[in-house]
Amino acid sequence: MTGAVECPSCGAPAGVLPADPRAPIACGFCGTSYERVTAEKALSSLRAEVAAWLQKTAGVAAGAGGASVDAATRTFLFNDRILPGLRREVRRAIDEKVGDVLGSAIVVPRLLFELSGFRGEDSVLLSMRNAILGLRSLRVRIESEEVSAFATTAADRMALDALRDDLDRALFASNAACALAGSFREGAMLARKNLEVLGRDPPGALLATVDPGAAMLASAMHDRCQTLNRALDAVLSTPPDGEALKQSAARLEDLSHTLLTHESRSLRSALASTGIVRDATALRVLAAVASGIERAQLPLAETLDAMQLFAPGLSEVTRHKDVAYLVHGWATAVAAKASGGGLPAIGDTSWMAGAIEQARGRDERCGRVEAMLCPYWAFSVRHSKAEGVFFVSGRQHEGLALVPASAHSNGTLLLVSGDPLAAEVQRAGAHSQPVELPLDLARIGPDMARSFARSVLRSRDLRNVTLGDPTFLYLPVAMTELIGPRGSRWMAVGLRGATPHDPASSLARAQTLAEVVRRARAAASAQRG
C-alpha cells in the first residue's frame, strides 16, 4: 500500500506503507521510526499553516489560486509577493539560523571527530541538526497546492523548485552526515539514499537561464554527491580480500583527488571549498585504512568502526597532512595484530635488563616492567659541522635520525654513520617480521617528525641539515617501575637509555589497540560466517 506520507522528522517520503496505521515505519533516509498516524497528523498541521501565511503575505485566501482568479493576477501576486516572501524566509532560515551548509563536510566518520574541523560542533550539518530539520515547514509550504496554484509559468515553477532544492541540500546532506557519524557500516546505507537524491540529474538549460546561480549550485552538488556515493560503494562492496581492498584504496584516493581538482571548477567555485577539502580528507582516511588492512583481509567498514576508539589520538594532530599517514599506521598495526602479520620492527629485548640496571637510582629497585614496541620515524641525515681551531671548516657527515612517533617532546636521537644500531634500524625498516610485544600508537606523522628532527639537529650546531625520506618502524622500549625510599616512579628505557615516552599513556594506547584488534577480528569472523 502506498500513500503520500512523509517522515515527521526529515520530510522524506515513506514509500511502501504497512496496512496497520499504528505499525512502525523506518525512514529510509534518516533512520527515524514513526507511525503512519503520527506522520499524517504532523503533515496536516504544517499544511494548515499555509493558508495563514498566504493571507498574511499576499492578502488572499488559500483557495484564491483557483479558477476564480485570472492567470494574470495569479502571476502578479506570485512574482510580487509570494516568491519574494518565500525567498526571504528560505535565505533567513538557512543563512541566519543554520549556517554554511555547503561549506560543511558530508563524510564525517566518527574516527575524525576529534580532528579540528570535523568535531560535531564544527560541522553545521551535525551541530545544527535541529535547525535543519526545522526547514521542513518551509519545504511543505513551497510544495503545497495552495502556493503552486499561483505559479502559472514554467519559470515560476522552476523558481519554486530552486528554493526547494536549497532546502533539500541542507536536509538530505544533514541526513547523510549524521548517518555516517554513527556506525559507518549501517550509516553508509542511509547516506547513499540521501546522496542519490542530491546527486540526481543535473539541472537543465531552463534553470541555467532563469537562475544561473541556482543552476551552478545544483550542478556542483550533483557532482559532489555522485563522487561521494562512488566512495561509499568502494567501502561497502569490499569483501575481506586483499586485491579488493587494494583496489578500493586506489579508488578512494582517486575520488579524493577528483574532489580537489574538478575540471570544471564548479565544485570549488560554487561550493565553499572547506566542505570539499574536508570530504577529500575523509576519503583519504578511508583509503589509508583500506591500504593498511589490505594483507589482513579485514572488512573495511567494520574495521573503520572499530578504529573509532583511536579518535582521541587525532586531537593533538596539528598538521592535517599527517592524518592519513597516522591512520594508515594505526590500521597497519591492527591488521598485523589481528592476522599475525609482520611489521618493520626490532624485536630483540635481551638488552633490557642491563639498560634498566643502569637507569635506576642507587637506592631504587626495579618493580614492574612492561616491554613493548614503540613507533619511530627514521630519516637519513646529511649535515656539516664546524671543525678545527685555527682553520675552521665544515666537514660533511652522514647518519640516521630517530624521532619518537608517540612522544611530543625533543627525543630525536642521531646515529652516526657506522653505528651498529643505525645498520640494525635500516634493516628493520626494510623488512617486516611478526611481533609478539604490545604496540604503542604513533601520535605524530612524518611532517611533524621532520620538523622535530630539523629543530633538534640545528640546536646542536649542525649546519646544512638535509633529511631524506621517512621510514616508519617500531623499536623496543621498557616501561619500568622504579621503587625507592620515597615511593615509586615510572621510566621509559630504550636502546640508548631513557626516552621521552610516557609509560602510562603508552600502556593505555596499547590496551586500546588490543581492544580494536578484538573488534576487528570479531567483525571479520562475522562476515566470513
PDB file of N, CA, C and O in Angstrom, residues 47-73:
ATOM      1  N   ARG A  47       0.502  21.816   6.845  1.00  0.00           N
ATOM      2  CA  ARG A  47      -0.268  22.316   5.723  1.00  0.00           C
ATOM      3  C   ARG A  47      -1.304  23.353   6.161  1.00  0.00           C
ATOM      4  O   ARG A  47      -1.654  24.257   5.400  1.00  0.00           O
ATOM      5  N   ALA A  48      -1.783  23.224   7.388  1.00  0.00           N
ATOM      6  CA  ALA A  48      -2.770  24.176   7.890  1.00  0.00           C
ATOM      7  C   ALA A  48      -2.172  25.572   8.042  1.00  0.00           C
ATOM      8  O   ALA A  48      -2.900  26.569   8.024  1.00  0.00           O
ATOM      9  N   GLU A  49      -0.849  25.631   8.188  1.00  0.00           N
ATOM     10  CA  GLU A  49      -0.195  26.926   8.349  1.00  0.00           C
ATOM     11  C   GLU A  49      -0.068  27.679   7.028  1.00  0.00           C
ATOM     12  O   GLU A  49       0.190  28.888   7.016  1.00  0.00           O
ATOM     13  N   VAL A  50      -0.223  26.973   5.892  1.00  0.00           N
ATOM     14  CA  VAL A  50      -0.042  27.605   4.592  1.00  0.00           C
ATOM     15  C   VAL A  50      -1.094  28.682   4.347  1.00  0.00           C
ATOM     16  O   VAL A  50      -0.786  29.779   3.848  1.00  0.00           O
ATOM     17  N   ALA A  51      -2.350  28.394   4.688  1.00  0.00           N
ATOM     18  CA  ALA A  51      -3.428  29.348   4.450  1.00  0.00           C
ATOM     19  C   ALA A  51      -3.171  30.656   5.194  1.00  0.00           C
ATOM     20  O   ALA A  51      -3.336  31.761   4.630  1.00  0.00           O
ATOM     21  N   ALA A  52      -2.773  30.546   6.451  1.00  0.00           N
ATOM     22  CA  ALA A  52      -2.498  31.754   7.235  1.00  0.00           C
ATOM     23  C   ALA A  52      -1.333  32.537   6.638  1.00  0.00           C
ATOM     24  O   ALA A  52      -1.356  33.778   6.601  1.00  0.00           O
ATOM     25  N   TRP A  53      -0.313  31.812   6.139  1.00  0.00           N
ATOM     26  CA  TRP A  53       0.848  32.501   5.549  1.00  0.00           C
ATOM     27  C   TRP A  53       0.459  33.232   4.264  1.00  0.00           C
ATOM     28  O   TRP A  53       0.880  34.356   4.018  1.00  0.00           O
ATOM     29  N   LEU A  54      -0.351  32.580   3.413  1.00  0.00           N
ATOM     30  CA  LEU A  54      -0.785  33.218   2.172  1.00  0.00           C
ATOM     31  C   LEU A  54      -1.608  34.477   2.446  1.00  0.00           C
ATOM     32  O   LEU A  54      -1.452  35.503   1.787  1.00  0.00           O
ATOM     33  N   GLN A  55      -2.482  34.400   3.435  1.00  0.00           N
ATOM     34  CA  GLN A  55      -3.308  35.549   3.773  1.00  0.00           C
ATOM     35  C   GLN A  55      -2.433  36.709   4.252  1.00  0.00           C
ATOM     36  O   GLN A  55      -2.641  37.872   3.882  1.00  0.00           O
ATOM     37  N   LYS A  56      -1.412  36.392   5.025  1.00  0.00           N
ATOM     38  CA  LYS A  56      -0.536  37.431   5.564  1.00  0.00           C
ATOM     39  C   LYS A  56       0.381  38.000   4.484  1.00  0.00           C
ATOM     40  O   LYS A  56       0.626  39.216   4.431  1.00  0.00           O
ATOM     41  N   THR A  57       0.910  37.158   3.617  1.00  0.00           N
ATOM     42  CA  THR A  57       1.904  37.580   2.634  1.00  0.00           C
ATOM     43  C   THR A  57       1.283  38.226   1.392  1.00  0.00           C
ATOM     44  O   THR A  57       1.732  39.280   0.933  1.00  0.00           O
ATOM     45  N   ALA A  58       0.230  37.564   0.844  1.00  0.00           N
ATOM     46  CA  ALA A  58      -0.343  38.038  -0.419  1.00  0.00           C
ATOM     47  C   ALA A  58      -1.715  38.675  -0.263  1.00  0.00           C
ATOM     48  O   ALA A  58      -2.262  39.222  -1.221  1.00  0.00           O
ATOM     49  N   GLY A  59      -2.285  38.585   0.948  1.00  0.00           N
ATOM     50  CA  GLY A  59      -3.600  39.173   1.172  1.00  0.00           C
ATOM     51  C   GLY A  59      -4.709  38.432   0.485  1.00  0.00           C
ATOM     52  O   GLY A  59      -5.750  39.019   0.157  1.00  0.00           O
ATOM     53  N   VAL A  60      -4.527  37.130   0.227  1.00  0.00           N
ATOM     54  CA  VAL A  60      -5.549  36.328  -0.438  1.00  0.00           C
ATOM     55  C   VAL A  60      -5.791  35.057   0.362  1.00  0.00           C
ATOM     56  O   VAL A  60      -4.924  34.596   1.111  1.00  0.00           O
ATOM     57  N   ALA A  61      -6.972  34.509   0.202  1.00  0.00           N
ATOM     58  CA  ALA A  61      -7.282  33.249   0.860  1.00  0.00           C
ATOM     59  C   ALA A  61      -6.567  32.106   0.152  1.00  0.00           C
ATOM     60  O   ALA A  61      -6.161  32.216  -1.007  1.00  0.00           O
ATOM     61  N   ALA A  62      -6.461  30.986   0.837  1.00  0.00           N
ATOM     62  CA  ALA A  62      -5.712  29.863   0.274  1.00  0.00           C
ATOM     63  C   ALA A  62      -6.300  29.370  -1.028  1.00  0.00           C
ATOM     64  O   ALA A  62      -5.587  28.935  -1.916  1.00  0.00           O
ATOM     65  N   GLY A  63      -7.621  29.465  -1.199  1.00  0.00           N
ATOM     66  CA  GLY A  63      -8.241  28.959  -2.409  1.00  0.00           C
ATOM     67  C   GLY A  63      -8.276  29.955  -3.549  1.00  0.00           C
ATOM     68  O   GLY A  63      -8.843  29.684  -4.600  1.00  0.00           O
ATOM     69  N   ALA A  64      -7.638  31.116  -3.369  1.00  0.00           N
ATOM     70  CA  ALA A  64      -7.719  32.152  -4.402  1.00  0.00           C
ATOM     71  C   ALA A  64      -6.887  31.844  -5.622  1.00  0.00           C
ATOM     72  O   ALA A  64      -6.935  32.580  -6.594  1.00  0.00           O
ATOM     73  N   GLY A  65      -6.133  30.787  -5.610  1.00  0.00           N
ATOM     74  CA  GLY A  65      -5.342  30.453  -6.784  1.00  0.00           C
ATOM     75  C   GLY A  65      -6.112  29.616  -7.780  1.00  0.00           C
ATOM     76  O   GLY A  65      -5.592  29.229  -8.799  1.00  0.00           O
ATOM     77  N   GLY A  66      -7.373  29.361  -7.502  1.00  0.00           N
ATOM     78  CA  GLY A  66      -8.164  28.533  -8.394  1.00  0.00           C
ATOM     79  C   GLY A  66      -8.658  29.296  -9.607  1.00  0.00           C
ATOM     80  O   GLY A  66      -8.204  30.395  -9.939  1.00  0.00           O
ATOM     81  N   ALA A  67      -9.665  28.711 -10.225  1.00  0.00           N
ATOM     82  CA  ALA A  67     -10.178  29.282 -11.478  1.00  0.00           C
ATOM     83  C   ALA A  67     -10.848  30.638 -11.274  1.00  0.00           C
ATOM     84  O   ALA A  67     -11.060  31.384 -12.233  1.00  0.00           O
ATOM     85  N   SER A  68     -11.253  30.983 -10.037  1.00  0.00           N
ATOM     86  CA  SER A  68     -11.925  32.248  -9.774  1.00  0.00           C
ATOM     87  C   SER A  68     -11.015  33.453  -9.957  1.00  0.00           C
ATOM     88  O   SER A  68     -11.486  34.584 -10.054  1.00  0.00           O
ATOM     89  N   VAL A  69      -9.690  33.216  -9.973  1.00  0.00           N
ATOM     90  CA  VAL A  69      -8.723  34.308 -10.144  1.00  0.00           C
ATOM     91  C   VAL A  69      -8.009  34.113 -11.476  1.00  0.00           C
ATOM     92  O   VAL A  69      -7.518  33.021 -11.765  1.00  0.00           O
ATOM     93  N   ASP A  70      -7.968  35.164 -12.298  1.00  0.00           N
ATOM     94  CA  ASP A  70      -7.373  35.009 -13.621  1.00  0.00           C
ATOM     95  C   ASP A  70      -5.862  34.796 -13.523  1.00  0.00           C
ATOM     96  O   ASP A  70      -5.225  35.124 -12.524  1.00  0.00           O
ATOM     97  N   ALA A  71      -5.291  34.270 -14.607  1.00  0.00           N
ATOM     98  CA  ALA A  71      -3.872  33.906 -14.630  1.00  0.00           C
ATOM     99  C   ALA A  71      -2.973  35.112 -14.427  1.00  0.00           C
ATOM    100  O   ALA A  71      -1.930  35.024 -13.755  1.00  0.00           O
ATOM    101  N   ALA A  72      -3.340  36.251 -15.009  1.00  0.00           N
ATOM    102  CA  ALA A  72      -2.503  37.444 -14.885  1.00  0.00           C
ATOM    103  C   ALA A  72      -2.388  37.891 -13.430  1.00  0.00           C
ATOM    104  O   ALA A  72      -1.310  38.272 -12.957  1.00  0.00           O
ATOM    105  N   THR A  73      -3.509  37.827 -12.693  1.00  0.00           N
ATOM    106  CA  THR A  73      -3.483  38.221 -11.276  1.00  0.00           C
ATOM    107  C   THR A  73      -2.650  37.240 -10.464  1.00  0.00           C
ATOM    108  O   THR A  73      -1.869  37.642  -9.585  1.00  0.00           O
TER     109      THR A  73
END
